[in-house]
JSON list of C-alpha atoms in Angstrom, two decimals:
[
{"chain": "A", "resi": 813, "resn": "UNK", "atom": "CA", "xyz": [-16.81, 6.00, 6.96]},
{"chain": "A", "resi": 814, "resn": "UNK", "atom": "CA", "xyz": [-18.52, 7.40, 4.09]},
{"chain": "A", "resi": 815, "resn": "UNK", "atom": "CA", "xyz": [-16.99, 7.19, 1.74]},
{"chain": "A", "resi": 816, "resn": "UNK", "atom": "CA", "xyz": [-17.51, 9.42, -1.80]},
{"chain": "A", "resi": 817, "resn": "UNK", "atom": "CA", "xyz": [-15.77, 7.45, -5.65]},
{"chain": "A", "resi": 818, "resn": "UNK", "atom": "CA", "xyz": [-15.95, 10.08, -8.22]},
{"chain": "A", "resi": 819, "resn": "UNK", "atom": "CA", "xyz": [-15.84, 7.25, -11.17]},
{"chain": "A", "resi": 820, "resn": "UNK", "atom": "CA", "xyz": [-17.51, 4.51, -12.17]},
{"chain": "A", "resi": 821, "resn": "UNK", "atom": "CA", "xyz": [-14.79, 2.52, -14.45]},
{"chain": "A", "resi": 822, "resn": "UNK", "atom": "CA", "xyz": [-12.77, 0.03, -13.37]},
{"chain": "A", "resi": 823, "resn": "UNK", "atom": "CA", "xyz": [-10.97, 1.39, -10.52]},
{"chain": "A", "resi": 824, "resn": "UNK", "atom": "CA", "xyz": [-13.74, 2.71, -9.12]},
{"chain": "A", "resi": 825, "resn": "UNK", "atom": "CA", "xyz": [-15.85, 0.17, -9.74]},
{"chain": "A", "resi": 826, "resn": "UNK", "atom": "CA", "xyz": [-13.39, -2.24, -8.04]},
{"chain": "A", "resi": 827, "resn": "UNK", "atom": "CA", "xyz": [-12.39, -0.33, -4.87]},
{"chain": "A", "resi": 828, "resn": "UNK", "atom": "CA", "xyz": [-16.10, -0.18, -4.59]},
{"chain": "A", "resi": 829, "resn": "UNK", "atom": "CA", "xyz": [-16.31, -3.66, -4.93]},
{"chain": "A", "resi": 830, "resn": "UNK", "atom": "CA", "xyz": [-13.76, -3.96, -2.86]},
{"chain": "A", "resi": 831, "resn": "UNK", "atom": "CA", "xyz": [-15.41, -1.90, 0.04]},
{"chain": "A", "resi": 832, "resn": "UNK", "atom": "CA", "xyz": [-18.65, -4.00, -0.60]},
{"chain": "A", "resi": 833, "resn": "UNK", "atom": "CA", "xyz": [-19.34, -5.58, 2.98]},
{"chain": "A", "resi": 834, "resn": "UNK", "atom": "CA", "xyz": [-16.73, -3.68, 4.99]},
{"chain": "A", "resi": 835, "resn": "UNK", "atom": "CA", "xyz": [-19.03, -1.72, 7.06]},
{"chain": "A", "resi": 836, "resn": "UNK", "atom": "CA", "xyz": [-18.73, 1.63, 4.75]},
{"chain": "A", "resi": 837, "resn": "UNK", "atom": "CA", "xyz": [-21.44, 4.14, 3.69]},
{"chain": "A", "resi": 838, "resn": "UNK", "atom": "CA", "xyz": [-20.09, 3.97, 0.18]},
{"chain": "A", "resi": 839, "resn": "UNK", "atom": "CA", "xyz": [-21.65, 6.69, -2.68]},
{"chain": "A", "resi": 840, "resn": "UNK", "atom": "CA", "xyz": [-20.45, 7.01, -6.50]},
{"chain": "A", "resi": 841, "resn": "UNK", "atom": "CA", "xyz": [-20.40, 9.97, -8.22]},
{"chain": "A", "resi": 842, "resn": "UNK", "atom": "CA", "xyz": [-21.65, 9.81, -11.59]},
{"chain": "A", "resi": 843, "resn": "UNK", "atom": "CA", "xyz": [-21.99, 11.68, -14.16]},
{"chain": "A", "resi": 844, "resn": "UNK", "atom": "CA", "xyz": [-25.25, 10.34, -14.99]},
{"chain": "A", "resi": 845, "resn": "UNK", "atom": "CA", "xyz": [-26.71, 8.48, -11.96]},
{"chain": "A", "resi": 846, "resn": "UNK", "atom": "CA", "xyz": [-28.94, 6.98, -14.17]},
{"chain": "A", "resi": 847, "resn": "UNK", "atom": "CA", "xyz": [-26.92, 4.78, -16.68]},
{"chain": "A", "resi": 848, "resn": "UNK", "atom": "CA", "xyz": [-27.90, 1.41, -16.56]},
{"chain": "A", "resi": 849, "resn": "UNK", "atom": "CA", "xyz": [-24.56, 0.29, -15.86]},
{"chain": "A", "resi": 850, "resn": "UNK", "atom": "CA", "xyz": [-24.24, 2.71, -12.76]},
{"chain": "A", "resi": 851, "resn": "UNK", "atom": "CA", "xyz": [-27.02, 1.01, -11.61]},
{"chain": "A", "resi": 852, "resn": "UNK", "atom": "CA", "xyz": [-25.56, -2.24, -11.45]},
{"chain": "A", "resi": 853, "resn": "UNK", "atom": "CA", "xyz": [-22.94, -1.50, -10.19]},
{"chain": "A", "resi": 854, "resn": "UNK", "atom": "CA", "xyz": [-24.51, 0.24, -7.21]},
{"chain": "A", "resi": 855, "resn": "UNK", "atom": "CA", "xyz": [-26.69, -2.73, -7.02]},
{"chain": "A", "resi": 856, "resn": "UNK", "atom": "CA", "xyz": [-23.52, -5.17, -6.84]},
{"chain": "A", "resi": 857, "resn": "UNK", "atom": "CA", "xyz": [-21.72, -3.64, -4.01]},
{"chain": "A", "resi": 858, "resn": "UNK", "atom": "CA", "xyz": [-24.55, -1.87, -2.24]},
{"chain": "A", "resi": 859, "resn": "UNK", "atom": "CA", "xyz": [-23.45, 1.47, -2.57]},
{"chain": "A", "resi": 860, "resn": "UNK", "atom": "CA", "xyz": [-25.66, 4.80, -3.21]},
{"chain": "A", "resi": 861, "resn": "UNK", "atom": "CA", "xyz": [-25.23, 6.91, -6.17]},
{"chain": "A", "resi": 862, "resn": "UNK", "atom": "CA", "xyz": [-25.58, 10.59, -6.84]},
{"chain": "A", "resi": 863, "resn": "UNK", "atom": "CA", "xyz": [-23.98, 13.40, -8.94]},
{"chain": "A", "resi": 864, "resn": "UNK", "atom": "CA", "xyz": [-20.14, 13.83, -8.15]},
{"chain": "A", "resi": 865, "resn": "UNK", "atom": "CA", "xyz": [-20.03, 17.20, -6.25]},
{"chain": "A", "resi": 866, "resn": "UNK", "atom": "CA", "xyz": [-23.07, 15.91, -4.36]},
{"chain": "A", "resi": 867, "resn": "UNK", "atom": "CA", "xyz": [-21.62, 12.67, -3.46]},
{"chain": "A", "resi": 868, "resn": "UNK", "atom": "CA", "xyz": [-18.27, 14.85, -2.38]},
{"chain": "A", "resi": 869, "resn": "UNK", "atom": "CA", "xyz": [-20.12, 17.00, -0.27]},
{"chain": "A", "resi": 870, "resn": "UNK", "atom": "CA", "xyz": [-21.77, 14.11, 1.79]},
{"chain": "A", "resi": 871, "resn": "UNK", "atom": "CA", "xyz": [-18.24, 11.78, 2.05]},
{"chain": "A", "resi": 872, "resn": "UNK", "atom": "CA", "xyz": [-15.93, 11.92, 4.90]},
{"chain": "A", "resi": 873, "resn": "UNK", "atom": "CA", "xyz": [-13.32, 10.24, 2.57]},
{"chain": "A", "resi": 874, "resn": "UNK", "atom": "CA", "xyz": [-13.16, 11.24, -1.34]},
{"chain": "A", "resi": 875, "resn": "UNK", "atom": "CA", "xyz": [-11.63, 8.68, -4.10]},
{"chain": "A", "resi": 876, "resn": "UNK", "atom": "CA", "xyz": [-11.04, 9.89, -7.35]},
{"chain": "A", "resi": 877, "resn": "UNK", "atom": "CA", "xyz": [-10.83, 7.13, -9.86]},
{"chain": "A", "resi": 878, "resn": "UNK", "atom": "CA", "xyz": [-11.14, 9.14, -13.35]},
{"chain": "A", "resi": 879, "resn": "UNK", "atom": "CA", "xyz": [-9.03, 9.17, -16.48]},
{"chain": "A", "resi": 880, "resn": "UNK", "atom": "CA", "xyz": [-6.08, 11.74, -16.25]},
{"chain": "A", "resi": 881, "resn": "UNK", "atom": "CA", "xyz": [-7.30, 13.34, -19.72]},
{"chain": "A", "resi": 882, "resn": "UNK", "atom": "CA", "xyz": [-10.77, 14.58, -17.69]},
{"chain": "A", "resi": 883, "resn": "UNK", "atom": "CA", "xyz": [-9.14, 15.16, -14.32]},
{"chain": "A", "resi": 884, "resn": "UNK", "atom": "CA", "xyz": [-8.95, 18.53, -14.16]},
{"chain": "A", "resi": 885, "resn": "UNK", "atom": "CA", "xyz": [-12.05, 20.03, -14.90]},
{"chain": "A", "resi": 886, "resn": "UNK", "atom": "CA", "xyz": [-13.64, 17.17, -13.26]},
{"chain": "A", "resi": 887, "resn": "UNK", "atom": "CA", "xyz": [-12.11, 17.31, -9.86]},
{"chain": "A", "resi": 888, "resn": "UNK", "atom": "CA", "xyz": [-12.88, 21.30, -9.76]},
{"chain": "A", "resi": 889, "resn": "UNK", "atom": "CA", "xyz": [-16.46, 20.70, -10.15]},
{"chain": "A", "resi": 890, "resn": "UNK", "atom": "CA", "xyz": [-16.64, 18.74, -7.28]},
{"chain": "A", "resi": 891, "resn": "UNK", "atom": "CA", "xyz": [-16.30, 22.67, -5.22]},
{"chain": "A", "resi": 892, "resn": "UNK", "atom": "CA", "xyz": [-14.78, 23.59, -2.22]},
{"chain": "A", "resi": 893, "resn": "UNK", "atom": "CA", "xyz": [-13.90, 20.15, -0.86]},
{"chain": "A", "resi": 894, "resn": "UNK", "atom": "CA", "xyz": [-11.82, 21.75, 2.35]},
{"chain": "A", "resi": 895, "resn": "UNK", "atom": "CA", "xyz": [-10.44, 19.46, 5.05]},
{"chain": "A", "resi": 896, "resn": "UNK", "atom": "CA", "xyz": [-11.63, 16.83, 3.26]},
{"chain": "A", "resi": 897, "resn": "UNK", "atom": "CA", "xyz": [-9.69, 13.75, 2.82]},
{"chain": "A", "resi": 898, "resn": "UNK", "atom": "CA", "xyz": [-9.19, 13.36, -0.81]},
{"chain": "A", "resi": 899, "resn": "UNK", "atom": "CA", "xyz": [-7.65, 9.77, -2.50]},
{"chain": "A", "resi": 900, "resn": "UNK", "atom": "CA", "xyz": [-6.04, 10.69, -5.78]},
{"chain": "A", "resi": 901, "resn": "UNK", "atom": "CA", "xyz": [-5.69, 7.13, -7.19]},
{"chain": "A", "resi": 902, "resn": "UNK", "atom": "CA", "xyz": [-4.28, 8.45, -10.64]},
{"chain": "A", "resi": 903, "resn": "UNK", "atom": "CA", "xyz": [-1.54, 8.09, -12.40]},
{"chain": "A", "resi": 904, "resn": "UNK", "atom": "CA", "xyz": [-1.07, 10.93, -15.37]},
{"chain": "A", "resi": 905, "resn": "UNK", "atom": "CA", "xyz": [-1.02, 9.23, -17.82]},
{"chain": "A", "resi": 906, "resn": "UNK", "atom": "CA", "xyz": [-0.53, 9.80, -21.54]},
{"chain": "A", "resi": 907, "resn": "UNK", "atom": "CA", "xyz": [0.82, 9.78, -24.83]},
{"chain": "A", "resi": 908, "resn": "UNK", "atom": "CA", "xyz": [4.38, 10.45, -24.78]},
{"chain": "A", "resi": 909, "resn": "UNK", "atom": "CA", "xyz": [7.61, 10.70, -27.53]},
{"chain": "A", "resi": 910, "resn": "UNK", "atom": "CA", "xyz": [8.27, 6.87, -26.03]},
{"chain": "A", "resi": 911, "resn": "UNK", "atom": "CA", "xyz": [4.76, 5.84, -25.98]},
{"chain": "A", "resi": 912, "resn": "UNK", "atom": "CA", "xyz": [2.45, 5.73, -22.88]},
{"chain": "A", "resi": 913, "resn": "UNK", "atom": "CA", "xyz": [3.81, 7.05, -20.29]},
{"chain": "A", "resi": 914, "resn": "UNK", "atom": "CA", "xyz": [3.62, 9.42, -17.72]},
{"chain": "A", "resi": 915, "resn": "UNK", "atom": "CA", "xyz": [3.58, 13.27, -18.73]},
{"chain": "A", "resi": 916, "resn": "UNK", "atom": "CA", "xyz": [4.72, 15.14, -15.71]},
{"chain": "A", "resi": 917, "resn": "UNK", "atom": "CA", "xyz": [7.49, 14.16, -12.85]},
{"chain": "A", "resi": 918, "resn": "UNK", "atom": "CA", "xyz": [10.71, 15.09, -10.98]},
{"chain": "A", "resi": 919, "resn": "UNK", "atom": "CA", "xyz": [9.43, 18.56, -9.91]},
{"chain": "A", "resi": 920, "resn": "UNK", "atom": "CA", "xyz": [6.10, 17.88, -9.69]},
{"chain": "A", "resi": 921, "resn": "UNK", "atom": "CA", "xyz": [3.53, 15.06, -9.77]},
{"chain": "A", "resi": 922, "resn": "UNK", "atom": "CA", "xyz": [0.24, 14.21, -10.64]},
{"chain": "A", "resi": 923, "resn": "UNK", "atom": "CA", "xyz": [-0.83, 14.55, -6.82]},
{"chain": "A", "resi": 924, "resn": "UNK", "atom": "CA", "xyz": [0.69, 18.00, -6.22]},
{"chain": "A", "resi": 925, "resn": "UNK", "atom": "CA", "xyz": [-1.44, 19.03, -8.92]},
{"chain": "A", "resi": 926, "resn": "UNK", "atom": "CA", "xyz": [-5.09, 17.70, -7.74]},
{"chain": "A", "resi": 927, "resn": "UNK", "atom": "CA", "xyz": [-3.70, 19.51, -3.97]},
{"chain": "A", "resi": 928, "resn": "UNK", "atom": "CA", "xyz": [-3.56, 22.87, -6.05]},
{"chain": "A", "resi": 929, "resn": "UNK", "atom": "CA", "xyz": [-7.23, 22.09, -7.74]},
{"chain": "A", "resi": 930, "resn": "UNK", "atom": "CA", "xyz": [-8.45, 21.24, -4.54]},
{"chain": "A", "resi": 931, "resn": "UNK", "atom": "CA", "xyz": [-7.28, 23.96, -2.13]},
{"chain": "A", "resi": 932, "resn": "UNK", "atom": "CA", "xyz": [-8.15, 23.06, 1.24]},
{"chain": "A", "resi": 933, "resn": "UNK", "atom": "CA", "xyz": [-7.86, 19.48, 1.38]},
{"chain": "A", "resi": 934, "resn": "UNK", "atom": "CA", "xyz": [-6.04, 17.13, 2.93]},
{"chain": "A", "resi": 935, "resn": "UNK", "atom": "CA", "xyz": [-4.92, 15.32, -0.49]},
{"chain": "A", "resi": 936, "resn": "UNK", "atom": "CA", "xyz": [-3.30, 11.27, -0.11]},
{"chain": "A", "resi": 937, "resn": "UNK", "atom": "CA", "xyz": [-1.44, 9.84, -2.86]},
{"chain": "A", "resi": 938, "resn": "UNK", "atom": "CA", "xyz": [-2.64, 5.58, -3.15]},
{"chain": "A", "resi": 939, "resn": "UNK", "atom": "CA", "xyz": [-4.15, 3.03, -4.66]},
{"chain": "A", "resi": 940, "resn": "UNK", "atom": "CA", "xyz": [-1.93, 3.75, -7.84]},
{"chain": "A", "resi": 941, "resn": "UNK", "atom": "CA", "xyz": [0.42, 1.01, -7.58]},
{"chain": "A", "resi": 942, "resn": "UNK", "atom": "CA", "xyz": [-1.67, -1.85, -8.77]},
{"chain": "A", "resi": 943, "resn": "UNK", "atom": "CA", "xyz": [-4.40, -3.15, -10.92]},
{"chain": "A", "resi": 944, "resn": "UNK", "atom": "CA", "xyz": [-8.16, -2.17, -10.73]},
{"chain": "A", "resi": 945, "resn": "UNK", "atom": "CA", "xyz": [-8.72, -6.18, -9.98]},
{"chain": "A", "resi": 946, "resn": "UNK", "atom": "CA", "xyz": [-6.13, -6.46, -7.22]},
{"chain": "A", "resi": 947, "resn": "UNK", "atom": "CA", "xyz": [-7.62, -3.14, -5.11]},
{"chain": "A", "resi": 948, "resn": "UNK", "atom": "CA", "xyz": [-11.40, -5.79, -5.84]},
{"chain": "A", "resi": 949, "resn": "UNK", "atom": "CA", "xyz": [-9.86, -9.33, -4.46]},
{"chain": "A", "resi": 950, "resn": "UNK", "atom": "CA", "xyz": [-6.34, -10.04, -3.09]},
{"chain": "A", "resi": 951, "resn": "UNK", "atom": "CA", "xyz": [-7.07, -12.20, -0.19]},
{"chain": "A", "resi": 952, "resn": "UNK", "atom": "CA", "xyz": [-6.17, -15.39, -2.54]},
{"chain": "A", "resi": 953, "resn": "UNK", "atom": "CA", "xyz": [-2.61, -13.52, -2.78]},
{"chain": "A", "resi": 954, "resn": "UNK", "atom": "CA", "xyz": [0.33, -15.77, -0.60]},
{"chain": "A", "resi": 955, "resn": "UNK", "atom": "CA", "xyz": [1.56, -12.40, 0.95]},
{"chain": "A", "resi": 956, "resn": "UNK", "atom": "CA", "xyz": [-0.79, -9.31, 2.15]},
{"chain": "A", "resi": 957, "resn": "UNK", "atom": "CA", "xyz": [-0.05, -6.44, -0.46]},
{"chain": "A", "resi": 958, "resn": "UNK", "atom": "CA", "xyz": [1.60, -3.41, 0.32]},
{"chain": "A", "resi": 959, "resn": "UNK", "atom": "CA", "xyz": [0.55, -0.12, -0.63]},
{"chain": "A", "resi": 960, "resn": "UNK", "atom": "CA", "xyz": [2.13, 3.65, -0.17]},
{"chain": "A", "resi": 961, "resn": "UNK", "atom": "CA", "xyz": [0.50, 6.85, 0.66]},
{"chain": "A", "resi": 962, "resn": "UNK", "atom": "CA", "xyz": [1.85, 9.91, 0.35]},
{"chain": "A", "resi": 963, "resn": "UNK", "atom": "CA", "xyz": [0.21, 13.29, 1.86]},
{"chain": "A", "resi": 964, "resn": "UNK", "atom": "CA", "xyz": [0.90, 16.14, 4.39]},
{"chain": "A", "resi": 965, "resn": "UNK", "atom": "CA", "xyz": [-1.29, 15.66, 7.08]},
{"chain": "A", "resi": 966, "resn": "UNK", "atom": "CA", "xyz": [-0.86, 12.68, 9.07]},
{"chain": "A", "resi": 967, "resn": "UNK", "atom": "CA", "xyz": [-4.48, 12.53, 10.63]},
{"chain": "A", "resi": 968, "resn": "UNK", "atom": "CA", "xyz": [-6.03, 12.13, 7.14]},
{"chain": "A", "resi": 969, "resn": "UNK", "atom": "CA", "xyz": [-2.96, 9.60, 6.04]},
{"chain": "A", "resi": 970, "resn": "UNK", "atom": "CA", "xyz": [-4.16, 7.64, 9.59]},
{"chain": "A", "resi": 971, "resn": "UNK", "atom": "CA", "xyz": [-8.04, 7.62, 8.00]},
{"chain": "A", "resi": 972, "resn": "UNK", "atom": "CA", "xyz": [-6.36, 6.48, 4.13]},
{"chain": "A", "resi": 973, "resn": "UNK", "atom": "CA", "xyz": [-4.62, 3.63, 6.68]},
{"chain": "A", "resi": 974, "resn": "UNK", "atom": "CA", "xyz": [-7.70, 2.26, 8.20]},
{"chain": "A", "resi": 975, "resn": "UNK", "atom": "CA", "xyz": [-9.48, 2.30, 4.48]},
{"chain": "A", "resi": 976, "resn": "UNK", "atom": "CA", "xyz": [-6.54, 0.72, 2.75]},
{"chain": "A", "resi": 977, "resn": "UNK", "atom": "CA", "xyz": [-6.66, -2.29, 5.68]},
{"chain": "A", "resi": 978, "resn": "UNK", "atom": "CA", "xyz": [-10.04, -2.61, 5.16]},
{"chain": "A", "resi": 979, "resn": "UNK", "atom": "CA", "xyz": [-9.00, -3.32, 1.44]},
{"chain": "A", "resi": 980, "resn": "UNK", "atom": "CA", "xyz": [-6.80, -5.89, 1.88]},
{"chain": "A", "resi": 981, "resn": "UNK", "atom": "CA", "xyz": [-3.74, -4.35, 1.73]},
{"chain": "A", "resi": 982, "resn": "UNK", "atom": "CA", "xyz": [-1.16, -3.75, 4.34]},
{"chain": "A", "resi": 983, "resn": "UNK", "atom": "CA", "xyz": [-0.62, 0.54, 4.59]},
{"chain": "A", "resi": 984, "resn": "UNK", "atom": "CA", "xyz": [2.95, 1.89, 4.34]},
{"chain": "A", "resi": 985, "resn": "UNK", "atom": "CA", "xyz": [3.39, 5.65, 4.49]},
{"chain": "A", "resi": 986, "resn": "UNK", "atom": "CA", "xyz": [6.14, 7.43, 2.20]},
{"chain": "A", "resi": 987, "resn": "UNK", "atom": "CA", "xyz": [6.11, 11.10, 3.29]},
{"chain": "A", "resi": 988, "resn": "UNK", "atom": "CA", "xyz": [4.70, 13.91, 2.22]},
{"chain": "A", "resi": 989, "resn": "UNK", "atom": "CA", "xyz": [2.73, 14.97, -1.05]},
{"chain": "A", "resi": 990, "resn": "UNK", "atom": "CA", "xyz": [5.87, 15.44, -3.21]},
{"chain": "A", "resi": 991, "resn": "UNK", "atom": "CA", "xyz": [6.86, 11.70, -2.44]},
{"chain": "A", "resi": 992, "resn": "UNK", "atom": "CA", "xyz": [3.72, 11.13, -4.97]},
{"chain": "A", "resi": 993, "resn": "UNK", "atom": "CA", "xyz": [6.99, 11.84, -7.52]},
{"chain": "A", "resi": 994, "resn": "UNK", "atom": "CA", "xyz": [7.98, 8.53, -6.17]},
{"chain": "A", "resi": 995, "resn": "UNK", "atom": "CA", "xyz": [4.65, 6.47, -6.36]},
{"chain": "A", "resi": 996, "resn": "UNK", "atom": "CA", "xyz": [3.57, 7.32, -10.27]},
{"chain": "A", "resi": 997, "resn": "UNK", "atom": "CA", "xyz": [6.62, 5.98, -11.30]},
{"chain": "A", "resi": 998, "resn": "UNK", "atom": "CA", "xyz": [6.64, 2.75, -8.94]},
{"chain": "A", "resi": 999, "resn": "UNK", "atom": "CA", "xyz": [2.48, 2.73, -10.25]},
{"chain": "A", "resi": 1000, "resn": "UNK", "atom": "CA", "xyz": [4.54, 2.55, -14.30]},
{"chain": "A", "resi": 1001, "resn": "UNK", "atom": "CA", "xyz": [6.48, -0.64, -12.94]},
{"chain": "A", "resi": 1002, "resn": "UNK", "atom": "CA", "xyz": [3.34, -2.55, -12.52]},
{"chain": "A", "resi": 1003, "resn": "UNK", "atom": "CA", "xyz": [2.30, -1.17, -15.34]},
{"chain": "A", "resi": 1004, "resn": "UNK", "atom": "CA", "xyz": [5.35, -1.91, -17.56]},
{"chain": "A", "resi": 1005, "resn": "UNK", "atom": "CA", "xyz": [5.42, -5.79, -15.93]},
{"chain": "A", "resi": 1006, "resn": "UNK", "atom": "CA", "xyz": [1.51, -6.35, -16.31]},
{"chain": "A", "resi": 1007, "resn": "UNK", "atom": "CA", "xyz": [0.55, -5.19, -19.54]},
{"chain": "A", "resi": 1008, "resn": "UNK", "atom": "CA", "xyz": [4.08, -4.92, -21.33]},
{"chain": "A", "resi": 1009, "resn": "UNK", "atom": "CA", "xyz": [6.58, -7.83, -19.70]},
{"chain": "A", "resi": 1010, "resn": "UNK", "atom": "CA", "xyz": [4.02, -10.74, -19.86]},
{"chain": "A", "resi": 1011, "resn": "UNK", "atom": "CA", "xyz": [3.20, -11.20, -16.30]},
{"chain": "A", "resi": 1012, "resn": "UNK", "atom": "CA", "xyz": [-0.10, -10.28, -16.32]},
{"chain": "A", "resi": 1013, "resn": "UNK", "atom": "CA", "xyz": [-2.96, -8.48, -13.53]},
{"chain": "A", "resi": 1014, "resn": "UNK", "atom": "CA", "xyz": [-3.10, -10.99, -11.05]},
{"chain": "A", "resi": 1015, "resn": "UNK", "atom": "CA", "xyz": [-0.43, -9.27, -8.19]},
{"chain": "A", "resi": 1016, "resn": "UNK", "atom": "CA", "xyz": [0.86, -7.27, -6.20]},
{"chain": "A", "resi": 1017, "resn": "UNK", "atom": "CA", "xyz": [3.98, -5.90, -4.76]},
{"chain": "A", "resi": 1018, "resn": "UNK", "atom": "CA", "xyz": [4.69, -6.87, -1.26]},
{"chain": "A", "resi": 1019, "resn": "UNK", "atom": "CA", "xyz": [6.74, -5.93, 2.08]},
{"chain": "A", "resi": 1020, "resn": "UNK", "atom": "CA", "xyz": [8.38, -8.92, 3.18]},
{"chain": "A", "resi": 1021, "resn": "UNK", "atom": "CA", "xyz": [10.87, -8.45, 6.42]},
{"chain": "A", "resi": 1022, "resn": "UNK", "atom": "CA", "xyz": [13.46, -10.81, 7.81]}
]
């Protein structure tokens, strides 16, 4: 596939690291294709780089791995992205009356949103539920990860499937789009256990049957 991250922090940086190898045209869109840490990066897991809506354009499969804050105006530079696949990995995020937490749910989510700044695409709901480090390296894990997509269209969910195996993880669909109301919140329990409960980055949640 080829395969389009608009962000170069840690999440993107680590599904692309994660990719590395796994027979994907991978691009990232950067702001400045230029930086000198862009650069490495690109040179670590073999990917290309270019200038987000260019990168879009070219990708069969579009991740977007950028702060919540810069979201919005981000994702509708990247133009008319229809029937596109699109991978909104992010949780909104932000400061709340109780802290960090997340700023929108129960009748929406943040997925619903990037499918009404993106009209036209075929928008999935993943790779939310766990640490940057985990979506890098989890073969050392004792059980093979599980991770939920949400979205409309089942074709594109099939595609998400196939990218999420090649990750490492083992793909479990939830429903449509407004199940994303579902997987922010699970995405805060990992949170709330990693950073918060002492247990640190180094898991996963996994599917184990009887």
């Amino acid at each position: 596939m080829r395969i389009a991250i608009i962000g170069t922090g840690n999440v993107g940086g680590d599904i692309a690291r994660g990719l590395r190898g796994k027979g994907h045209a991978v691009t990232l869109g950067a702001r400045n294709p230029d930086d000198a840490e862009v650069k490495a990066l690109a040179a670590e897991t073999g990917a290309g780089v270019a200038f987000p809506a260019e990168a879009a354009t070219r990708a069969d499969l579009v991740i977007l791995a950028l702060p919540w804050g810069v979201a919005e105006g981000a994702v509708k530079a990247l133009g008319d992205l229809s029937d596109k696949v699109v991978i909104d990995c992010m949780n909104p995020l932000g400061r709340t009356a109780a802290g960090m937490g997340l700023t929108i749910g129960h009748t929406t989510s943040g997925g619903e949103m990037v499918a009404g700044w993106l009209p036209g695409a075929q928008v999935v709901k993943t790779l939310n539920q766990v640490g940057a480090e985990i979506m890098a390296q989890n073969a050392h894990l004792p059980h093979r990860p599980v991770m939920f997509m949400a979205g409309d269209n089942d074709a594109a969910k099939a595609q998400v499937a196939e990218m999420l195996t090649d990750l490492g993880f083992e793909p479990l669909d939830a429903g449509d789009l407004t199940k994303a109301r579902l997987l922010e919140p699970f995405g805060m329990v990992w949170i709330n256990q990693a950073l918060f409960r002492g247990k640190g980055r180094n898991w996963a949640f996994a599917a184990v049957e009887g």
